[in-house]
Amino acid sequence: MTPRAERPRDADAPVREVSSWFLWLGALAVVTAGLLAVRPHLDKAHVALAYLLLVLGAGARSGRRLGIAVSVVSFFCFNFFFVPPHHTLVVAAPLDWLVLAAFLATGVIAAQLLARAQSEARAARERADEVDRLAALGAEALNAGRAEGALTRIAEVVRATLRVTRCEVFVRDGHDAVTLVAEAGPPPSEARTAAAGTTPDTQAPFALSMGGARLVEWVAVSGRSALERMDGGVRVGAATEYPNDPLDLDVTGAQTILIPLRVRDRTVGVLRIAHSKALTLDRPQSRFLAALAYYAALGVERLRLVAEAEHAHALREADELKNALLASVSHDLRTPLTTIKALAHDLRMDGHERAATIEEEADRLNRFVADLLDLSRLNGGAFTVTPELNAVEDLFGAALQRASGLLREHEVSVALDTAEPLLLGRFDFVHSLRVLVNLLENAAKYSPGGSVIELSVEREGDVLRIVVADRGFGVPAGEEDRIFEPFYRPSGRPDTSGAGLGLSIARRMAEAQGGTVTYEPREGGGSRFMLQLAAADVSTLDSPPSSTESL
């Protein structure tokens, strides 16, 4: 579809129009002469049909005005030559008035209907052309291998369809900046200085001092269309429900039109079309431009999705490489750590004072390596669990003994469910012990020395709810879920020697056997970590153990 200013003007059109008038009026004279030659043998109906065919031909060939004119002239010829008394405009018989009126009405109505049909046919052809252009635009976008190529194809189709000098597509990033990603047409000339104006209004278009890149950024941020006029003035549109429609602005005399590209109520870019002459768009052209802008918006969204997919793929590859590196390094560290610990033990037995420190640090590094190995097995799907019937008291005793070194500066309060004489559960004892020890060590690390750590358990239906509560600093708001991510350490908490793996491994091990680890703030300050495992009844003591599961 072509803007009005670009529609070619046919210099021969007036000549052809005058020729058509002479041609059809001459044909009317010829038909009249022919009818006069056989007038004695004709009925009024024959004359009416002959003239009506002439009216239909003139209207179909040359339009409404000529059809109506031929109808009127035929009416007078019919009356003058074929209605008695002949060669006068007097009508003797009253019924002849009915014949003449019916003929004139039929001719005028036929000319009007032909004109309407031709107009609808032209509109249908224009809509078909629009569909063809949109289909071509979609095909061009889909055939492009890369998202950038698809946007370039779209810009080329927009420029060729609207017959403008240049078309550009800008993408908006997360910092409200815009980047030119596709263009079609010759390079733009130097930017003109926009005329000074007022501050943008949210209700009506107005002029403002803005232009070039600043105007593109403003359209991207505000989501409102804008234009630059031939005289250098800039106007922006009011905020509307359909901001892609440039007709919310008076585009008369516009040289550049900027349309926000929106996908799901979010502005993703800007489409800018520019022409060397003034642009003028009517309503159908504006709707078509809005459709083209939506295709461009989908192209920009595709570009964003491709970038996100590539980023996610890179993150997955980095994560896989990290897991492989952790597994390799962890295995390689096991042997030298064992040797260092054995040598430190021998030196300590020989009375070396610093040997105990070396042995303690080797133990700490060995625990860190064990965490890395467990994390790599959990990520690699090589982690196995064996749920069996176990007593919670045994789990508590083993956990307190294992964590006694870190708990020596704290008082541990243990509370069992008095409603149950013997609390049983079906869980993997080794891995559940590791989970509970990690929770106790976490409480000891982030609690002041001498504070009380509470360890309790209660049964709720088929679930054992084990709680480790401390009186530490708690978890900052908004970081409740992130504390379970590997290597994450909450902000604002005291620095510790850990690597941020304990809670992550605890949750993953609990989930591996159908349980979970959750967090909630403790009343009065501190944290409460809940380990939920499957409960069991005393009557299941004689039941066969579950088979080993592999994750």
XYZ file of C-alpha atoms in Angstrom:
551
model
C 0.000 0.000 0.000
C 1.394 3.345 -1.038
C 1.222 6.602 0.932
C -0.804 9.273 -0.783
C 2.158 11.470 -1.474
C 3.803 8.625 -3.379
C 0.871 7.607 -5.574
C 1.839 8.410 -9.139
C -0.285 11.063 -10.807
C -1.425 10.185 -14.340
C -1.081 13.294 -16.514
C -3.279 11.724 -19.222
C -6.184 10.996 -16.901
C -8.164 14.202 -17.702
C -7.747 13.572 -21.419
C -9.000 10.010 -21.080
C -11.950 11.168 -19.010
C -13.012 13.701 -21.670
C -12.552 11.047 -24.331
C -14.795 8.664 -22.407
C -17.516 11.278 -22.214
C -17.377 11.937 -25.976
C -17.222 8.188 -26.671
C -20.284 7.239 -24.662
C -22.316 10.265 -25.696
C -21.434 9.421 -29.289
C -22.522 5.827 -28.648
C -25.796 7.232 -27.276
C -26.274 9.222 -30.494
C -25.573 6.149 -32.615
C -28.001 3.987 -30.616
C -30.646 6.708 -30.831
C -30.197 6.974 -34.590
C -30.464 3.223 -34.941
C -33.627 3.097 -32.868
C -35.168 5.955 -34.875
C -34.604 3.994 -38.070
C -36.859 1.198 -36.819
C -39.118 3.264 -34.528
C -42.404 2.097 -36.104
C -41.540 -1.491 -35.230
C -40.383 -0.837 -31.615
C -42.198 -0.915 -28.331
C -41.278 1.364 -25.412
C -39.794 -1.640 -23.617
C -37.343 -2.220 -26.450
C -36.159 1.375 -26.295
C -35.839 1.263 -22.511
C -33.742 -1.933 -22.622
C -31.444 -0.563 -25.331
C -30.805 2.648 -23.400
C -30.400 0.723 -20.112
C -27.663 -1.458 -21.640
C -25.896 1.707 -22.712
C -26.183 3.144 -19.167
C -24.775 -0.048 -17.643
C -21.863 -0.081 -20.075
C -20.984 3.557 -19.395
C -21.226 3.093 -15.627
C -19.147 -0.098 -15.619
C -16.484 1.305 -17.916
C -16.124 4.915 -16.797
C -17.678 5.236 -13.353
C -20.691 6.606 -11.539
C -20.730 10.156 -12.920
C -20.734 9.153 -16.570
C -23.296 6.400 -15.908
C -25.708 8.832 -14.289
C -25.090 11.423 -17.036
C -25.831 8.885 -19.787
C -28.937 7.813 -17.857
C -30.252 11.395 -17.713
C -29.478 12.130 -21.392
C -31.093 8.815 -22.374
C -34.186 9.815 -20.382
C -34.579 12.987 -22.437
C -33.863 11.170 -25.728
C -36.429 8.532 -24.798
C -39.017 11.206 -24.111
C -38.157 13.395 -27.111
C -37.893 10.752 -29.821
C -39.954 7.736 -28.703
C -42.824 8.964 -26.470
C -45.796 10.491 -28.332
C -46.081 13.252 -29.285
C -42.650 12.843 -30.880
C -39.988 15.586 -30.974
C -41.400 17.284 -27.880
C -40.945 16.833 -24.167
C -44.702 16.665 -23.679
C -46.067 13.361 -22.376
C -49.612 12.720 -23.500
C -50.353 9.401 -21.803
C -50.065 9.325 -18.000
C -48.679 5.759 -18.088
C -45.762 6.995 -20.192
C -44.680 9.029 -17.178
C -44.446 5.783 -15.239
C -42.290 4.214 -17.962
C -39.973 7.210 -18.111
C -39.669 7.491 -14.310
C -38.994 3.771 -13.972
C -36.309 3.967 -16.676
C -34.577 6.966 -15.052
C -34.684 5.385 -11.590
C -33.394 2.079 -12.920
C -30.540 3.783 -14.756
C -29.443 5.881 -11.769
C -29.722 2.957 -9.329
C -27.826 0.688 -11.706
C -25.019 3.243 -12.002
C -24.862 3.569 -8.204
C -24.803 -0.198 -7.682
C -22.108 -0.658 -10.293
C -20.003 2.039 -8.617
C -20.479 0.423 -5.219
C -19.585 -3.005 -6.583
C -16.480 -1.626 -8.215
C -15.480 0.111 -4.983
C -15.954 -3.091 -3.000
C -13.969 -5.003 -5.593
C -11.113 -2.514 -5.311
C -11.240 -2.766 -1.511
C -11.193 -6.560 -1.772
C -8.185 -6.417 -4.074
C -6.428 -4.060 -1.662
C -7.156 -6.410 1.257
C -5.899 -9.330 -0.804
C -2.756 -7.353 -1.563
C -2.347 -6.640 2.155
C -2.756 -10.337 2.980
C -0.211 -11.216 0.296
C 2.218 -8.664 1.691
C 1.704 -9.918 5.244
C 2.169 -13.491 4.049
C 5.360 -12.429 2.300
C 6.478 -10.685 5.473
C 5.803 -13.794 7.555
C 7.592 -16.007 5.035
C 10.597 -13.691 4.978
C 10.761 -13.705 8.776
C 10.417 -17.485 9.052
C 12.930 -18.238 6.305
C 15.649 -16.207 8.010
C 18.042 -18.459 9.907
C 18.962 -15.977 12.620
C 16.777 -13.537 14.517
C 18.838 -10.576 13.268
C 18.295 -11.737 9.699
C 14.548 -12.020 10.280
C 14.401 -8.420 11.513
C 16.386 -7.241 8.489
C 13.944 -9.038 6.183
C 11.024 -7.438 8.005
C 12.585 -3.977 7.631
C 13.078 -4.587 3.912
C 9.486 -5.738 3.420
C 8.130 -2.747 5.382
C 10.201 -0.340 3.293
C 9.207 -1.951 -0.006
C 5.522 -2.234 0.932
C 5.091 1.333 2.160
C 7.542 2.680 -0.435
C 9.430 4.787 2.051
C 13.067 5.796 1.882
C 14.279 4.047 5.039
C 13.060 1.642 7.722
C 14.849 0.922 11.011
C 14.169 -1.469 13.890
C 15.508 -0.680 17.375
C 15.628 -3.085 20.327
C 15.164 -1.924 23.902
C 17.412 -3.447 26.568
C 16.800 -3.760 30.290
C 18.302 -0.327 30.990
C 15.852 1.586 28.723
C 18.559 2.059 26.084
C 17.876 1.293 22.410
C 20.108 -0.380 19.859
C 19.705 -0.397 16.082
C 19.518 -4.067 15.035
C 18.000 -3.938 11.534
C 17.764 -1.370 8.761
C 16.713 -1.117 5.143
C 17.379 1.742 2.763
C 20.172 4.236 2.183
C 22.142 5.594 5.186
C 20.332 8.429 6.996
C 21.483 11.985 6.568
C 22.679 14.039 9.496
C 20.054 14.532 12.149
C 18.080 17.748 12.076
C 17.669 19.932 15.137
C 14.134 19.599 16.481
C 12.100 22.668 17.299
C 11.776 23.665 20.926
C 8.536 22.820 22.664
C 6.951 21.831 25.966
C 7.079 18.867 28.295
C 5.187 15.719 27.173
C 1.525 15.614 28.086
C -0.207 12.359 28.915
C -3.500 13.244 27.271
C -2.888 14.988 23.937
C -0.263 15.304 21.208
C 2.045 18.269 21.404
C 5.421 19.489 20.219
C 8.598 19.132 22.276
C 12.318 19.669 21.946
C 13.514 16.233 21.057
C 14.768 14.371 18.033
C 16.991 11.653 16.653
C 18.228 9.073 19.152
C 16.587 10.856 22.084
C 13.179 10.555 20.455
C 13.699 6.848 19.789
C 14.601 6.303 23.450
C 11.579 8.317 24.564
C 9.216 6.219 22.434
C 10.788 3.010 23.788
C 10.337 4.108 27.408
C 6.897 5.747 27.126
C 5.342 3.277 24.702
C 3.770 6.142 22.719
C 4.105 6.886 19.008
C 5.834 10.020 17.721
C 6.694 11.782 14.472
C 9.090 14.364 13.114
C 7.706 16.869 10.615
C 9.294 18.273 7.511
C 9.736 21.618 9.285
C 11.718 19.999 12.139
C 8.857 19.924 14.667
C 8.289 16.826 16.790
C 4.935 15.553 18.011
C 4.063 12.620 20.250
C 0.789 10.790 20.648
C -1.439 10.372 23.650
C -1.235 7.182 25.699
C -3.828 4.890 24.101
C -4.841 1.269 24.298
C -3.418 0.714 20.826
C -0.177 2.708 20.733
C 0.940 0.952 17.530
C -1.649 2.978 15.572
C 0.101 6.141 14.322
C -3.235 7.798 13.543
C -3.538 8.983 17.129
C -1.340 11.725 15.666
C -1.921 14.188 12.870
C 0.620 12.798 10.404
C 0.166 15.582 7.842
C 3.599 16.786 6.771
C 5.405 14.060 8.730
C 8.787 12.946 7.470
C 9.559 10.319 10.136
C 7.121 8.129 12.089
C 8.171 6.165 15.190
C 5.955 3.345 16.442
C 6.504 1.426 19.721
C 6.790 -2.330 19.235
C 4.761 -4.068 21.923
C 4.382 -7.727 22.903
C 2.055 -8.655 25.785
C 1.737 -5.038 27.008
C 5.508 -4.622 27.086
C 7.468 -2.311 24.799
C 10.340 -4.302 23.282
C 11.542 -1.899 20.608
C 10.789 0.888 18.148
C 10.003 0.862 14.425
C 11.059 4.033 12.603
C 10.132 4.784 9.000
C 11.462 7.859 7.207
C 10.916 9.346 3.781
C 12.545 12.042 1.749
C 9.130 13.662 1.204
C 6.067 14.188 3.353
C 4.204 11.062 4.458
C 0.407 10.882 4.635
C -1.425 7.772 5.832
C -5.154 7.093 5.665
C -6.953 4.718 8.017
C -6.432 1.481 5.996
C -2.775 2.303 5.492
C -2.404 3.001 9.207
C -3.982 -0.340 10.113
C -1.667 -2.077 7.695
C 1.322 -0.287 9.203
C 0.178 -1.414 12.660
C 0.105 -5.023 11.413
C 3.603 -4.650 10.013
C 4.735 -3.173 13.338
C 3.348 -6.196 15.173
C 5.385 -8.498 12.923
C 8.429 -6.411 13.762
C 7.576 -6.686 17.486
C 7.438 -10.470 17.166
C 10.813 -10.373 15.437
C 12.291 -8.348 18.296
C 10.788 -10.771 20.809
C 12.326 -13.647 18.882
C 15.691 -11.904 19.106
C 15.300 -11.592 22.873
C 14.253 -15.224 23.286
C 17.172 -16.424 21.181
C 19.574 -14.383 23.318
C 18.057 -15.828 26.499
C 18.239 -19.354 25.098
C 21.897 -18.884 24.179
C 22.606 -17.488 27.645
C 20.813 -20.410 29.299
C 22.748 -22.866 27.130
C 26.010 -21.213 28.126
C 25.009 -21.408 31.789
C 24.161 -25.107 31.443
C 27.507 -25.807 29.823
C 29.294 -23.848 32.535
C 27.354 -25.721 35.213
C 28.222 -29.082 33.652
C 31.863 -28.071 33.423
C 31.786 -26.907 37.039
C 30.283 -30.214 38.211
C 32.852 -32.213 36.252
C 35.660 -30.058 37.659
C 34.346 -30.402 41.212
C 34.097 -34.167 40.904
C 37.588 -34.443 39.430
C 39.226 -32.124 41.950
C 37.408 -33.739 44.866
C 38.587 -37.212 43.930
C 42.133 -35.989 43.348
C 42.235 -34.283 46.762
C 41.188 -37.359 48.726
C 44.554 -39.146 48.504
C 46.856 -36.238 49.492
C 44.494 -35.286 52.327
C 44.620 -38.790 53.725
C 48.409 -38.702 53.566
C 48.594 -35.279 55.224
C 46.272 -36.370 58.035
C 48.287 -39.548 58.663
C 51.573 -37.646 58.764
C 50.078 -34.987 61.045
C 48.816 -37.703 63.377
C 52.285 -39.259 63.544
C 53.876 -35.874 64.206
C 51.344 -35.160 66.948
C 52.150 -38.483 68.579
C 55.834 -37.517 68.455
C 55.055 -34.341 70.394
C 54.986 -31.691 67.684
C 52.758 -28.868 68.951
C 51.493 -27.671 65.548
C 50.655 -31.136 64.296
C 47.215 -30.983 65.958
C 46.403 -27.789 64.037
C 47.460 -29.445 60.776
C 45.283 -32.440 61.558
C 42.269 -30.255 62.367
C 42.656 -28.269 59.146
C 43.022 -31.513 57.193
C 39.780 -32.748 58.752
C 38.036 -29.502 57.808
C 39.356 -29.704 54.251
C 38.332 -33.347 54.098
C 34.769 -32.403 55.082
C 34.764 -29.776 52.358
C 35.934 -32.332 49.798
C 33.220 -34.732 50.992
C 30.631 -31.989 50.464
C 31.909 -31.420 46.942
C 31.733 -35.136 46.183
C 28.191 -35.371 47.520
C 27.145 -32.326 45.527
C 28.626 -33.752 42.329
C 26.850 -37.078 42.920
C 23.553 -35.306 43.562
C 23.932 -33.258 40.378
C 25.057 -36.255 38.345
C 22.214 -38.566 39.409
C 24.586 -41.100 41.019
C 23.281 -40.610 44.561
C 21.576 -43.660 46.158
C 19.272 -43.846 49.169
C 18.180 -46.877 51.186
C 15.073 -46.120 53.282
C 14.911 -48.354 56.361
C 13.063 -48.412 59.653
C 15.019 -46.334 62.190
C 14.422 -44.735 65.598
C 14.611 -40.963 65.906
C 16.444 -41.252 69.257
C 19.273 -43.140 67.539
C 19.418 -40.446 64.852
C 19.600 -37.699 67.500
C 22.307 -39.462 69.483
C 24.513 -40.072 66.450
C 24.035 -36.475 65.218
C 24.957 -34.933 68.598
C 28.032 -37.114 68.803
C 29.117 -36.307 65.239
C 28.667 -32.536 65.745
C 30.038 -32.428 69.282
C 33.164 -30.584 68.186
C 31.234 -27.588 66.808
C 28.611 -27.730 69.573
C 31.044 -27.553 72.480
C 30.505 -23.771 72.864
C 26.681 -24.142 72.851
C 24.054 -25.686 75.031
C 21.839 -28.152 73.186
C 18.268 -28.640 74.378
C 16.642 -31.866 73.136
C 12.850 -32.319 73.256
C 11.057 -35.498 72.141
C 7.351 -35.959 71.473
C 5.957 -37.206 74.775
C 2.794 -38.446 73.055
C 4.814 -41.125 71.271
C 6.709 -43.699 73.379
C 8.954 -44.587 70.429
C 9.281 -42.408 67.385
C 10.097 -44.392 64.263
C 10.631 -43.364 60.683
C 11.438 -44.945 57.342
C 14.496 -43.085 56.057
C 18.110 -43.556 55.053
C 19.953 -43.355 58.361
C 23.363 -42.315 56.964
C 22.028 -39.565 54.734
C 19.510 -38.339 57.321
C 22.336 -38.204 59.842
C 24.304 -36.078 57.390
C 21.314 -33.737 56.964
C 20.786 -33.301 60.697
C 24.522 -32.768 61.356
C 24.601 -30.070 58.661
C 21.638 -28.306 60.302
C 23.287 -28.473 63.729
C 26.606 -27.212 62.344
C 24.818 -24.358 60.581
C 23.094 -23.377 63.848
C 26.408 -23.491 65.711
C 28.208 -21.367 63.093
C 25.647 -18.563 63.056
C 24.733 -18.458 66.766
C 26.573 -16.504 69.477
C 28.790 -18.571 71.747
C 26.954 -19.883 74.830
C 23.512 -19.604 73.227
C 21.030 -22.458 73.299
C 20.352 -24.632 70.248
C 17.027 -26.422 70.398
C 16.565 -29.855 68.837
C 13.035 -31.230 68.866
C 10.813 -33.690 67.030
C 7.101 -34.325 66.762
C 4.932 -36.569 64.667
C 2.170 -35.097 62.503
C 0.256 -37.890 60.797
C 2.646 -39.749 58.506
C 5.409 -37.146 58.845
C 8.228 -36.748 61.361
C 8.976 -33.074 61.884
C 12.504 -32.506 63.233
C 13.284 -28.882 64.145
C 16.686 -27.267 64.751
C 16.214 -23.789 66.233
C 18.939 -21.301 67.099
C 19.172 -17.788 68.542
C 21.437 -16.388 65.847
C 21.053 -13.532 63.385
C 18.408 -15.167 61.217
C 18.140 -14.875 57.426
C 17.713 -11.479 55.714
C 14.305 -10.900 54.135
C 14.115 -12.056 50.532
C 16.923 -14.619 50.916
C 14.877 -17.435 52.476
C 15.095 -19.651 49.388
C 18.544 -18.601 48.221
C 20.217 -19.965 51.360
C 19.607 -23.451 49.940
C 21.561 -22.682 46.746
C 25.097 -24.121 46.480
C 27.924 -21.762 47.501
C 25.439 -19.066 48.586
C 26.117 -17.270 51.860
C 23.517 -14.807 53.188
C 24.473 -11.154 53.379
C 24.830 -9.471 56.716
C 25.824 -12.654 58.574
C 29.175 -13.240 60.300
C 31.954 -14.726 58.195
C 32.496 -18.445 58.754
C 34.822 -21.069 57.423
C 32.102 -22.822 55.420
C 31.678 -22.756 51.647
C 27.893 -22.476 51.632
C 27.191 -26.129 50.779
C 25.719 -27.470 54.007
C 22.096 -26.339 53.589
C 22.053 -27.129 49.882
C 23.262 -30.680 50.478
C 20.855 -31.088 53.404
C 17.828 -30.171 51.310
C 18.902 -32.295 48.341
C 19.548 -35.348 50.546
C 16.205 -34.930 52.285
C 14.363 -34.625 48.974
C 16.165 -37.718 47.671
C 14.299 -39.821 50.242
C 10.935 -38.093 49.904
C 11.427 -35.503 52.631
C 12.295 -31.827 52.669
C 14.167 -29.102 54.570
C 12.513 -25.715 55.034
C 13.248 -22.496 56.883
C 11.169 -20.093 58.954
C 12.184 -17.257 61.312
C 12.131 -18.038 65.015
C 10.018 -15.913 67.323
C 12.288 -13.682 69.353
C 15.075 -13.874 66.781
C 17.006 -16.664 65.177
C 16.161 -19.409 62.707
C 14.142 -22.612 62.621
C 15.067 -25.320 60.120
C 12.553 -28.148 59.686
C 13.529 -31.599 58.449
C 10.504 -33.676 57.425
C 10.841 -37.437 56.986
C 8.395 -40.306 56.573
C 7.061 -41.614 59.882
C 6.463 -45.284 60.676
C 4.539 -47.274 63.315
C 5.777 -49.887 65.749
C 3.641 -52.460 63.919
C 5.963 -52.160 60.909
C 9.003 -53.428 62.797
C 8.616 -56.863 61.236
C 7.948 -55.530 57.710
C 10.615 -56.208 55.069
C 12.954 -53.319 54.299
C 12.485 -51.229 51.176
C 14.682 -51.845 48.164
C 17.554 -49.532 47.414
C 16.643 -46.569 45.214
C 19.029 -44.817 42.814
C 18.485 -41.213 41.845
